[in-house]
């Protein structure tokens, strides 16, 4: 089901079709970027309109944000050609339960989630999605 939404100031509009449910990424880069986990939904098709800026945060990924208000828009996995779209952008966030946590070995001690989810360390993530990189 296609979902739509916008950034905080409304300058960036998004349309995307989620591939699955909500994921929380606890990697150091996501935590530095968001001051907590990145709460995103994997989407193969994602279209953004407006003042989107991309930052190449590593050889594996880019991060997108609104250049007007700074809203975090997405994490783009270059090697998989998949967007992790920030769930807060969607007008309708129903039916997207938290099902997985990534890089749990890098999670801060400041918080915990009550949901029972699949837990994946950075090494497990690399082995599954980056071919062991």
mmCIF file of N, CA, C and O in Angstrom, residues 3-4 7 17 19-20 38 42 61 65 67 69 73-74 76 81 98 103 117 125-126 128:
data_model
loop_
_atom_site.group_PDB
_atom_site.id
_atom_site.type_symbol
_atom_site.label_atom_id
_atom_site.label_comp_id
_atom_site.label_asym_id
_atom_site.label_seq_id
_atom_site.Cartn_x
_atom_site.Cartn_y
_atom_site.Cartn_z
ATOM 1 N N UNK A 3 2.093 4.909 0.642
ATOM 2 C CA UNK A 3 1.872 5.856 1.738
ATOM 3 C C UNK A 3 2.473 7.201 1.348
ATOM 4 O O UNK A 3 3.442 7.258 0.610
ATOM 5 N N UNK A 4 1.883 8.261 1.896
ATOM 6 C CA UNK A 4 2.391 9.592 1.593
ATOM 7 C C UNK A 4 2.539 10.384 2.883
ATOM 8 O O UNK A 4 2.010 10.016 3.925
ATOM 9 N N UNK A 7 7.675 16.364 5.376
ATOM 10 C CA UNK A 7 8.604 16.748 6.440
ATOM 11 C C UNK A 7 7.906 17.716 7.395
ATOM 12 O O UNK A 7 6.749 18.097 7.186
ATOM 13 N N UNK A 17 6.227 2.942 -0.865
ATOM 14 C CA UNK A 17 5.505 1.706 -0.594
ATOM 15 C C UNK A 17 6.356 0.827 0.326
ATOM 16 O O UNK A 17 7.386 0.293 -0.092
ATOM 17 N N UNK A 19 8.001 -2.129 2.297
ATOM 18 C CA UNK A 19 8.232 -3.549 2.009
ATOM 19 C C UNK A 19 7.921 -4.425 3.215
ATOM 20 O O UNK A 19 7.723 -5.618 3.086
ATOM 21 N N UNK A 20 7.966 -3.830 4.369
ATOM 22 C CA UNK A 20 7.771 -4.597 5.593
ATOM 23 C C UNK A 20 7.356 -3.679 6.719
ATOM 24 O O UNK A 20 6.791 -2.620 6.500
ATOM 25 N N UNK A 38 17.214 5.255 14.652
ATOM 26 C CA UNK A 38 16.459 5.661 13.470
ATOM 27 C C UNK A 38 15.284 4.709 13.341
ATOM 28 O O UNK A 38 15.464 3.497 13.246
ATOM 29 N N UNK A 42 11.559 -0.057 5.580
ATOM 30 C CA UNK A 42 12.211 -0.324 4.297
ATOM 31 C C UNK A 42 11.231 -0.151 3.140
ATOM 32 O O UNK A 42 10.101 -0.632 3.190
ATOM 33 N N UNK A 61 26.096 3.866 2.331
ATOM 34 C CA UNK A 61 24.809 4.527 2.524
ATOM 35 C C UNK A 61 24.843 6.038 2.331
ATOM 36 O O UNK A 61 25.878 6.682 2.445
ATOM 37 N N UNK A 65 17.829 14.542 4.031
ATOM 38 C CA UNK A 65 17.138 15.428 4.950
ATOM 39 C C UNK A 65 16.580 16.619 4.180
ATOM 40 O O UNK A 65 17.012 16.925 3.063
ATOM 41 N N UNK A 67 16.393 20.321 3.350
ATOM 42 C CA UNK A 67 17.330 21.431 3.507
ATOM 43 C C UNK A 67 16.657 22.674 4.088
ATOM 44 O O UNK A 67 17.339 23.608 4.494
ATOM 45 N N UNK A 69 14.017 22.510 6.736
ATOM 46 C CA UNK A 69 13.737 22.356 8.169
ATOM 47 C C UNK A 69 14.635 21.330 8.862
ATOM 48 O O UNK A 69 14.633 21.237 10.082
ATOM 49 N N UNK A 73 14.801 12.352 6.514
ATOM 50 C CA UNK A 73 13.887 11.754 5.550
ATOM 51 C C UNK A 73 14.132 10.273 5.329
ATOM 52 O O UNK A 73 13.199 9.479 5.309
ATOM 53 N N UNK A 74 15.403 9.905 5.129
ATOM 54 C CA UNK A 74 15.690 8.513 4.788
ATOM 55 C C UNK A 74 17.138 8.152 5.004
ATOM 56 O O UNK A 74 18.022 9.005 5.060
ATOM 57 N N UNK A 76 19.507 5.598 2.801
ATOM 58 C CA UNK A 76 19.483 4.888 1.524
ATOM 59 C C UNK A 76 20.640 3.900 1.493
ATOM 60 O O UNK A 76 21.807 4.296 1.541
ATOM 61 N N UNK A 81 19.864 -0.860 -2.906
ATOM 62 C CA UNK A 81 18.935 0.030 -3.592
ATOM 63 C C UNK A 81 17.589 0.067 -2.864
ATOM 64 O O UNK A 81 16.536 -0.095 -3.456
ATOM 65 N N UNK A 98 6.700 -2.315 15.090
ATOM 66 C CA UNK A 98 8.137 -2.504 15.251
ATOM 67 C C UNK A 98 8.422 -4.000 15.315
ATOM 68 O O UNK A 98 7.971 -4.684 16.222
ATOM 69 N N UNK A 103 21.757 -3.586 14.620
ATOM 70 C CA UNK A 103 22.951 -3.123 15.325
ATOM 71 C C UNK A 103 22.702 -3.019 16.837
ATOM 72 O O UNK A 103 23.111 -2.068 17.485
ATOM 73 N N UNK A 117 11.117 -8.165 19.399
ATOM 74 C CA UNK A 117 11.495 -7.999 18.001
ATOM 75 C C UNK A 117 12.639 -8.929 17.652
ATOM 76 O O UNK A 117 13.293 -9.480 18.529
ATOM 77 N N UNK A 125 24.099 -8.284 10.655
ATOM 78 C CA UNK A 125 23.569 -7.423 9.600
ATOM 79 C C UNK A 125 24.509 -7.423 8.396
ATOM 80 O O UNK A 125 24.090 -7.611 7.259
ATOM 81 N N UNK A 126 25.799 -7.209 8.666
ATOM 82 C CA UNK A 126 26.793 -7.201 7.576
ATOM 83 C C UNK A 126 26.793 -8.514 6.816
ATOM 84 O O UNK A 126 26.830 -8.536 5.588
ATOM 85 N N UNK A 128 24.398 -10.701 6.481
ATOM 86 C CA UNK A 128 23.148 -10.922 5.734
ATOM 87 C C UNK A 128 22.976 -9.942 4.572
ATOM 88 O O UNK A 128 22.569 -10.340 3.488
#
